[in-house]
Every structure is written in structure tokens, then in C-alpha cells.
Amino acid sequence: MPRTILVADDDPHIRQLLVFALAKAGLDTIEAEDGEAALAAVEAHAPDLVVLDINMPRMDGIEVCRRLRGLNGECGDVPILFLSSRDDEIDRVLGIELGADDYVTKPFSPREVVARIMAILRRTAGHPPVVADATAPLKHGRLMLDSDGWQASWAGAPVPLTVTEFGILRTLAAMPSKVFSREAIIDRLHGPGFAVTDRTIDSHVRNLRGKFARAGAEDVIETRAGIGYRLGACSAG
């Protein structure tokens, strides 16, 4: 079945560029010209991914992301790729902490956007490059990751994660004694040479820690200064 991508941007030229590039990649598209239309389109059509411009009329992309992540069910978990007209680290970090999966700054190459979308969709489909041959649940202390269902739980209670957050945690849990550099995590998630900054990984890890802290877990991810991250003991809480 073709995947459906919602392209939400107030610039019709950008929408046209992305719709054309996505169609060439075999993806169906829906368009929205502002934030309110984007929210309505997600609830009406349940797209597989949302390309979301930050600076839109009637409701900006940050607020759309916040509202989507507040929804229950598949609509609340839909992967989000942000577009921004400026390389503003505050916007980027805020978007990621709200649950966005990736971020592209304008002007951009449509081919790069399509590549990032395809990488997210591969993870959503349950075929990430992390440990693609292992579908059995990963258990470590009180942490359990259901690789087939892309569900995380702590002491039996579900912890909602975005696709990227789950991918990072699954990377660490697949080799719990290994310390992964940020570059290694990026390679496991996207493949070698993918342009994601170290700060983006740090933001996702901070978001993961916050979600598990709210579930009573304080030792899910361990930082090794100057090296990277590894899975923690997963016993506290």
C-alpha cells in the first residue's frame, strides 16, 4: 500500500515541489495551507507522516505538533518532519522536544527531504537498520521494547515514544554493554552520511529521559562524557 504524506506549508510553490518529489518516490500526498487545515487533515486522513512548516498562518507548526502529540491513538503518534525558513536552534530543539522526528531548514533539496521521509517511514514500518533481523521483545531490567509493535514499557506500564525516540532506545538496548557515539546512533537510525547534528541526538535523549522520569525511571540512559550514550541499569523506580 502506498504511504500517504501530509505536506503542510503556506507556500504553494514549496508544496508543489514536495508533492512532485514525493510522487516520484511512489508516495501519495495531501496538502494543507495552514496549521488549522493541517490538524483537520491529520484527523480526517490519518497520514503516515506529516511534513510541517513552522511558520504558518492561523496556527504555527510548533502548536500543531503540540496538539498532535496530545491526541490519543495513531494520530498522536504520527511521525513529524519540520520545515523552517531559518536555521534557528531554539526552534529545532523545541520541535524535537515536542516529539518531532527530524528537521530540515529552508532552502532545501527536495531529494534530501524525500530521503529523510523514507528513512522515517522505514523505521515506522518496523524495518529499521538497527537490528532488523531481531523482532523478539528486548528486555533489560524494568524496560521492555516490543520491536514488532514499536511499543516501550517500564515495569509493565506503556511509555509513549516517537519513532526516532524508540529507534534510539532500541539501538542502545540491542547492545546494552556498548557505548554508542552520537555519530554511531545516527548511522544506526539513518545510515552512514545522513546529515543530523549531534545536538539533535542530545535533544532526543533528553526527551527520552524526561518521558521515563515521569514513569518513575531515572536510569534508562547513561551518559559517558566525551564518548556518547549507553543503556542504563533500568532498575530504579
PDB file of N, CA, C and O in Angstrom, residues 80-124:
ATOM      1  N   ILE A  80       6.642  13.264  12.453  1.00  0.00           N
ATOM      2  CA  ILE A  80       6.628  14.662  12.016  1.00  0.00           C
ATOM      3  C   ILE A  80       8.031  15.073  11.579  1.00  0.00           C
ATOM      4  O   ILE A  80       9.009  14.838  12.297  1.00  0.00           O
ATOM      5  N   LEU A  81       8.118  15.675  10.394  1.00  0.00           N
ATOM      6  CA  LEU A  81       9.356  16.287   9.919  1.00  0.00           C
ATOM      7  C   LEU A  81       9.107  17.780   9.779  1.00  0.00           C
ATOM      8  O   LEU A  81       8.219  18.195   9.043  1.00  0.00           O
ATOM      9  N   PHE A  82       9.870  18.588  10.515  1.00  0.00           N
ATOM     10  CA  PHE A  82       9.684  20.032  10.499  1.00  0.00           C
ATOM     11  C   PHE A  82      10.438  20.688   9.347  1.00  0.00           C
ATOM     12  O   PHE A  82      11.552  20.281   9.000  1.00  0.00           O
ATOM     13  N   LEU A  83       9.825  21.728   8.780  1.00  0.00           N
ATOM     14  CA  LEU A  83      10.496  22.647   7.866  1.00  0.00           C
ATOM     15  C   LEU A  83      10.559  24.008   8.544  1.00  0.00           C
ATOM     16  O   LEU A  83       9.619  24.416   9.220  1.00  0.00           O
ATOM     17  N   SER A  84      11.680  24.712   8.347  1.00  0.00           N
ATOM     18  CA  SER A  84      11.790  26.054   8.906  1.00  0.00           C
ATOM     19  C   SER A  84      12.501  26.964   7.928  1.00  0.00           C
ATOM     20  O   SER A  84      13.420  26.538   7.217  1.00  0.00           O
ATOM     21  N   SER A  85      12.088  28.232   7.898  1.00  0.00           N
ATOM     22  CA  SER A  85      12.699  29.198   6.994  1.00  0.00           C
ATOM     23  C   SER A  85      14.007  29.746   7.537  1.00  0.00           C
ATOM     24  O   SER A  85      14.687  30.503   6.862  1.00  0.00           O
ATOM     25  N   ARG A  86      14.364  29.388   8.746  1.00  0.00           N
ATOM     26  CA  ARG A  86      15.633  29.846   9.297  1.00  0.00           C
ATOM     27  C   ARG A  86      16.245  28.744  10.149  1.00  0.00           C
ATOM     28  O   ARG A  86      15.543  27.914  10.713  1.00  0.00           O
ATOM     29  N   ASP A  87      17.561  28.744  10.222  1.00  0.00           N
ATOM     30  CA  ASP A  87      18.283  27.732  10.996  1.00  0.00           C
ATOM     31  C   ASP A  87      18.370  28.192  12.441  1.00  0.00           C
ATOM     32  O   ASP A  87      19.410  28.609  12.927  1.00  0.00           O
ATOM     33  N   ASP A  88      17.251  28.150  13.124  1.00  0.00           N
ATOM     34  CA  ASP A  88      17.160  28.639  14.492  1.00  0.00           C
ATOM     35  C   ASP A  88      17.210  27.443  15.441  1.00  0.00           C
ATOM     36  O   ASP A  88      16.300  26.620  15.466  1.00  0.00           O
ATOM     37  N   GLU A  89      18.278  27.367  16.235  1.00  0.00           N
ATOM     38  CA  GLU A  89      18.445  26.214  17.116  1.00  0.00           C
ATOM     39  C   GLU A  89      17.312  26.115  18.137  1.00  0.00           C
ATOM     40  O   GLU A  89      16.905  25.018  18.514  1.00  0.00           O
ATOM     41  N   ILE A  90      16.785  27.249  18.577  1.00  0.00           N
ATOM     42  CA  ILE A  90      15.693  27.214  19.551  1.00  0.00           C
ATOM     43  C   ILE A  90      14.483  26.505  18.956  1.00  0.00           C
ATOM     44  O   ILE A  90      13.875  25.633  19.582  1.00  0.00           O
ATOM     45  N   ASP A  91      14.118  26.876  17.703  1.00  0.00           N
ATOM     46  CA  ASP A  91      13.005  26.205  17.051  1.00  0.00           C
ATOM     47  C   ASP A  91      13.281  24.720  16.895  1.00  0.00           C
ATOM     48  O   ASP A  91      12.407  23.877  17.106  1.00  0.00           O
ATOM     49  N   ARG A  92      14.504  24.388  16.481  1.00  0.00           N
ATOM     50  CA  ARG A  92      14.847  22.988  16.214  1.00  0.00           C
ATOM     51  C   ARG A  92      14.751  22.155  17.489  1.00  0.00           C
ATOM     52  O   ARG A  92      14.127  21.081  17.511  1.00  0.00           O
ATOM     53  N   VAL A  93      15.351  22.639  18.546  1.00  0.00           N
ATOM     54  CA  VAL A  93      15.341  21.897  19.803  1.00  0.00           C
ATOM     55  C   VAL A  93      13.926  21.807  20.367  1.00  0.00           C
ATOM     56  O   VAL A  93      13.489  20.746  20.831  1.00  0.00           O
ATOM     57  N   LEU A  94      13.176  22.916  20.302  1.00  0.00           N
ATOM     58  CA  LEU A  94      11.812  22.892  20.805  1.00  0.00           C
ATOM     59  C   LEU A  94      10.973  21.891  20.023  1.00  0.00           C
ATOM     60  O   LEU A  94      10.209  21.108  20.597  1.00  0.00           O
ATOM     61  N   GLY A  95      11.127  21.891  18.696  1.00  0.00           N
ATOM     62  CA  GLY A  95      10.372  20.949  17.886  1.00  0.00           C
ATOM     63  C   GLY A  95      10.678  19.514  18.232  1.00  0.00           C
ATOM     64  O   GLY A  95       9.777  18.671  18.361  1.00  0.00           O
ATOM     65  N   ILE A  96      11.942  19.199  18.413  1.00  0.00           N
ATOM     66  CA  ILE A  96      12.329  17.838  18.754  1.00  0.00           C
ATOM     67  C   ILE A  96      11.823  17.461  20.133  1.00  0.00           C
ATOM     68  O   ILE A  96      11.335  16.347  20.359  1.00  0.00           O
ATOM     69  N   GLU A  97      11.904  18.384  21.082  1.00  0.00           N
ATOM     70  CA  GLU A  97      11.440  18.071  22.433  1.00  0.00           C
ATOM     71  C   GLU A  97       9.924  17.882  22.471  1.00  0.00           C
ATOM     72  O   GLU A  97       9.406  17.189  23.347  1.00  0.00           O
ATOM     73  N   LEU A  98       9.217  18.487  21.527  1.00  0.00           N
ATOM     74  CA  LEU A  98       7.775  18.263  21.438  1.00  0.00           C
ATOM     75  C   LEU A  98       7.447  16.934  20.785  1.00  0.00           C
ATOM     76  O   LEU A  98       6.304  16.491  20.816  1.00  0.00           O
ATOM     77  N   GLY A  99       8.426  16.304  20.163  1.00  0.00           N
ATOM     78  CA  GLY A  99       8.196  14.991  19.583  1.00  0.00           C
ATOM     79  C   GLY A  99       8.375  14.896  18.087  1.00  0.00           C
ATOM     80  O   GLY A  99       7.984  13.900  17.484  1.00  0.00           O
ATOM     81  N   ALA A 100       8.983  15.911  17.456  1.00  0.00           N
ATOM     82  CA  ALA A 100       9.261  15.807  16.025  1.00  0.00           C
ATOM     83  C   ALA A 100      10.371  14.785  15.801  1.00  0.00           C
ATOM     84  O   ALA A 100      11.215  14.555  16.663  1.00  0.00           O
ATOM     85  N   ASP A 101      10.358  14.167  14.616  1.00  0.00           N
ATOM     86  CA  ASP A 101      11.333  13.124  14.309  1.00  0.00           C
ATOM     87  C   ASP A 101      12.542  13.638  13.544  1.00  0.00           C
ATOM     88  O   ASP A 101      13.605  13.016  13.582  1.00  0.00           O
ATOM     89  N   ASP A 102      12.392  14.737  12.835  1.00  0.00           N
ATOM     90  CA  ASP A 102      13.513  15.286  12.085  1.00  0.00           C
ATOM     91  C   ASP A 102      13.212  16.743  11.746  1.00  0.00           C
ATOM     92  O   ASP A 102      12.110  17.228  11.988  1.00  0.00           O
ATOM     93  N   TYR A 103      14.199  17.422  11.163  1.00  0.00           N
ATOM     94  CA  TYR A 103      14.123  18.866  10.964  1.00  0.00           C
ATOM     95  C   TYR A 103      14.936  19.231   9.733  1.00  0.00           C
ATOM     96  O   TYR A 103      16.079  18.792   9.592  1.00  0.00           O
ATOM     97  N   VAL A 104      14.366  20.006   8.812  1.00  0.00           N
ATOM     98  CA  VAL A 104      15.067  20.468   7.609  1.00  0.00           C
ATOM     99  C   VAL A 104      14.891  21.980   7.504  1.00  0.00           C
ATOM    100  O   VAL A 104      13.797  22.502   7.717  1.00  0.00           O
ATOM    101  N   THR A 105      15.991  22.668   7.179  1.00  0.00           N
ATOM    102  CA  THR A 105      15.959  24.124   7.068  1.00  0.00           C
ATOM    103  C   THR A 105      15.837  24.545   5.609  1.00  0.00           C
ATOM    104  O   THR A 105      16.500  23.979   4.734  1.00  0.00           O
ATOM    105  N   LYS A 106      14.977  25.537   5.355  1.00  0.00           N
ATOM    106  CA  LYS A 106      14.861  26.115   4.020  1.00  0.00           C
ATOM    107  C   LYS A 106      16.029  27.068   3.767  1.00  0.00           C
ATOM    108  O   LYS A 106      16.484  27.732   4.695  1.00  0.00           O
ATOM    109  N   PRO A 107      16.483  27.180   2.515  1.00  0.00           N
ATOM    110  CA  PRO A 107      16.086  26.394   1.348  1.00  0.00           C
ATOM    111  C   PRO A 107      16.636  24.979   1.443  1.00  0.00           C
ATOM    112  O   PRO A 107      17.702  24.759   2.017  1.00  0.00           O
ATOM    113  N   PHE A 108      15.922  24.023   0.879  1.00  0.00           N
ATOM    114  CA  PHE A 108      16.323  22.627   0.994  1.00  0.00           C
ATOM    115  C   PHE A 108      16.264  21.966  -0.380  1.00  0.00           C
ATOM    116  O   PHE A 108      15.661  22.473  -1.320  1.00  0.00           O
ATOM    117  N   SER A 109      16.898  20.814  -0.459  1.00  0.00           N
ATOM    118  CA  SER A 109      16.805  19.978  -1.643  1.00  0.00           C
ATOM    119  C   SER A 109      15.611  19.043  -1.484  1.00  0.00           C
ATOM    120  O   SER A 109      15.522  18.326  -0.472  1.00  0.00           O
ATOM    121  N   PRO A 110      14.663  19.022  -2.422  1.00  0.00           N
ATOM    122  CA  PRO A 110      13.549  18.070  -2.321  1.00  0.00           C
ATOM    123  C   PRO A 110      14.017  16.634  -2.171  1.00  0.00           C
ATOM    124  O   PRO A 110      13.384  15.841  -1.473  1.00  0.00           O
ATOM    125  N   ARG A 111      15.148  16.300  -2.807  1.00  0.00           N
ATOM    126  CA  ARG A 111      15.673  14.937  -2.686  1.00  0.00           C
ATOM    127  C   ARG A 111      16.085  14.638  -1.251  1.00  0.00           C
ATOM    128  O   ARG A 111      15.897  13.514  -0.762  1.00  0.00           O
ATOM    129  N   GLU A 112      16.647  15.644  -0.552  1.00  0.00           N
ATOM    130  CA  GLU A 112      17.024  15.432   0.849  1.00  0.00           C
ATOM    131  C   GLU A 112      15.787  15.212   1.707  1.00  0.00           C
ATOM    132  O   GLU A 112      15.761  14.323   2.563  1.00  0.00           O
ATOM    133  N   VAL A 113      14.751  16.009   1.483  1.00  0.00           N
ATOM    134  CA  VAL A 113      13.518  15.846   2.258  1.00  0.00           C
ATOM    135  C   VAL A 113      12.930  14.457   2.022  1.00  0.00           C
ATOM    136  O   VAL A 113      12.521  13.772   2.964  1.00  0.00           O
ATOM    137  N   VAL A 114      12.893  14.017   0.762  1.00  0.00           N
ATOM    138  CA  VAL A 114      12.362  12.684   0.454  1.00  0.00           C
ATOM    139  C   VAL A 114      13.202  11.605   1.129  1.00  0.00           C
ATOM    140  O   VAL A 114      12.670  10.643   1.688  1.00  0.00           O
ATOM    141  N   ALA A 115      14.531  11.770   1.124  1.00  0.00           N
ATOM    142  CA  ALA A 115      15.405  10.779   1.761  1.00  0.00           C
ATOM    143  C   ALA A 115      15.129  10.689   3.255  1.00  0.00           C
ATOM    144  O   ALA A 115      15.092   9.596   3.835  1.00  0.00           O
ATOM    145  N   ARG A 116      14.942  11.828   3.885  1.00  0.00           N
ATOM    146  CA  ARG A 116      14.655  11.828   5.323  1.00  0.00           C
ATOM    147  C   ARG A 116      13.288  11.199   5.599  1.00  0.00           C
ATOM    148  O   ARG A 116      13.113  10.446   6.566  1.00  0.00           O
ATOM    149  N   ILE A 117      12.313  11.508   4.750  1.00  0.00           N
ATOM    150  CA  ILE A 117      10.978  10.913   4.911  1.00  0.00           C
ATOM    151  C   ILE A 117      11.052   9.403   4.761  1.00  0.00           C
ATOM    152  O   ILE A 117      10.471   8.654   5.560  1.00  0.00           O
ATOM    153  N   MET A 118      11.766   8.926   3.752  1.00  0.00           N
ATOM    154  CA  MET A 118      11.866   7.487   3.539  1.00  0.00           C
ATOM    155  C   MET A 118      12.557   6.795   4.707  1.00  0.00           C
ATOM    156  O   MET A 118      12.184   5.686   5.087  1.00  0.00           O
ATOM    157  N   ALA A 119      13.565   7.462   5.298  1.00  0.00           N
ATOM    158  CA  ALA A 119      14.244   6.879   6.460  1.00  0.00           C
ATOM    159  C   ALA A 119      13.282   6.743   7.639  1.00  0.00           C
ATOM    160  O   ALA A 119      13.270   5.717   8.327  1.00  0.00           O
ATOM    161  N   ILE A 120      12.466   7.762   7.863  1.00  0.00           N
ATOM    162  CA  ILE A 120      11.488   7.693   8.957  1.00  0.00           C
ATOM    163  C   ILE A 120      10.447   6.616   8.676  1.00  0.00           C
ATOM    164  O   ILE A 120      10.071   5.836   9.559  1.00  0.00           O
ATOM    165  N   LEU A 121       9.973   6.535   7.432  1.00  0.00           N
ATOM    166  CA  LEU A 121       8.960   5.538   7.082  1.00  0.00           C
ATOM    167  C   LEU A 121       9.490   4.119   7.229  1.00  0.00           C
ATOM    168  O   LEU A 121       8.747   3.211   7.617  1.00  0.00           O
ATOM    169  N   ARG A 122      10.766   3.908   6.914  1.00  0.00           N
ATOM    170  CA  ARG A 122      11.336   2.564   7.100  1.00  0.00           C
ATOM    171  C   ARG A 122      11.304   2.176   8.563  1.00  0.00           C
ATOM    172  O   ARG A 122      11.009   1.022   8.900  1.00  0.00           O
ATOM    173  N   ARG A 123      11.602   3.124   9.440  1.00  0.00           N
ATOM    174  CA  ARG A 123      11.548   2.806  10.865  1.00  0.00           C
ATOM    175  C   ARG A 123      10.110   2.577  11.304  1.00  0.00           C
ATOM    176  O   ARG A 123       9.822   1.675  12.096  1.00  0.00           O
ATOM    177  N   THR A 124       9.186   3.380  10.789  1.00  0.00           N
ATOM    178  CA  THR A 124       7.782   3.225  11.145  1.00  0.00           C
ATOM    179  C   THR A 124       7.246   1.875  10.702  1.00  0.00           C
ATOM    180  O   THR A 124       6.393   1.271  11.363  1.00  0.00           O
TER     181      THR A 124
END
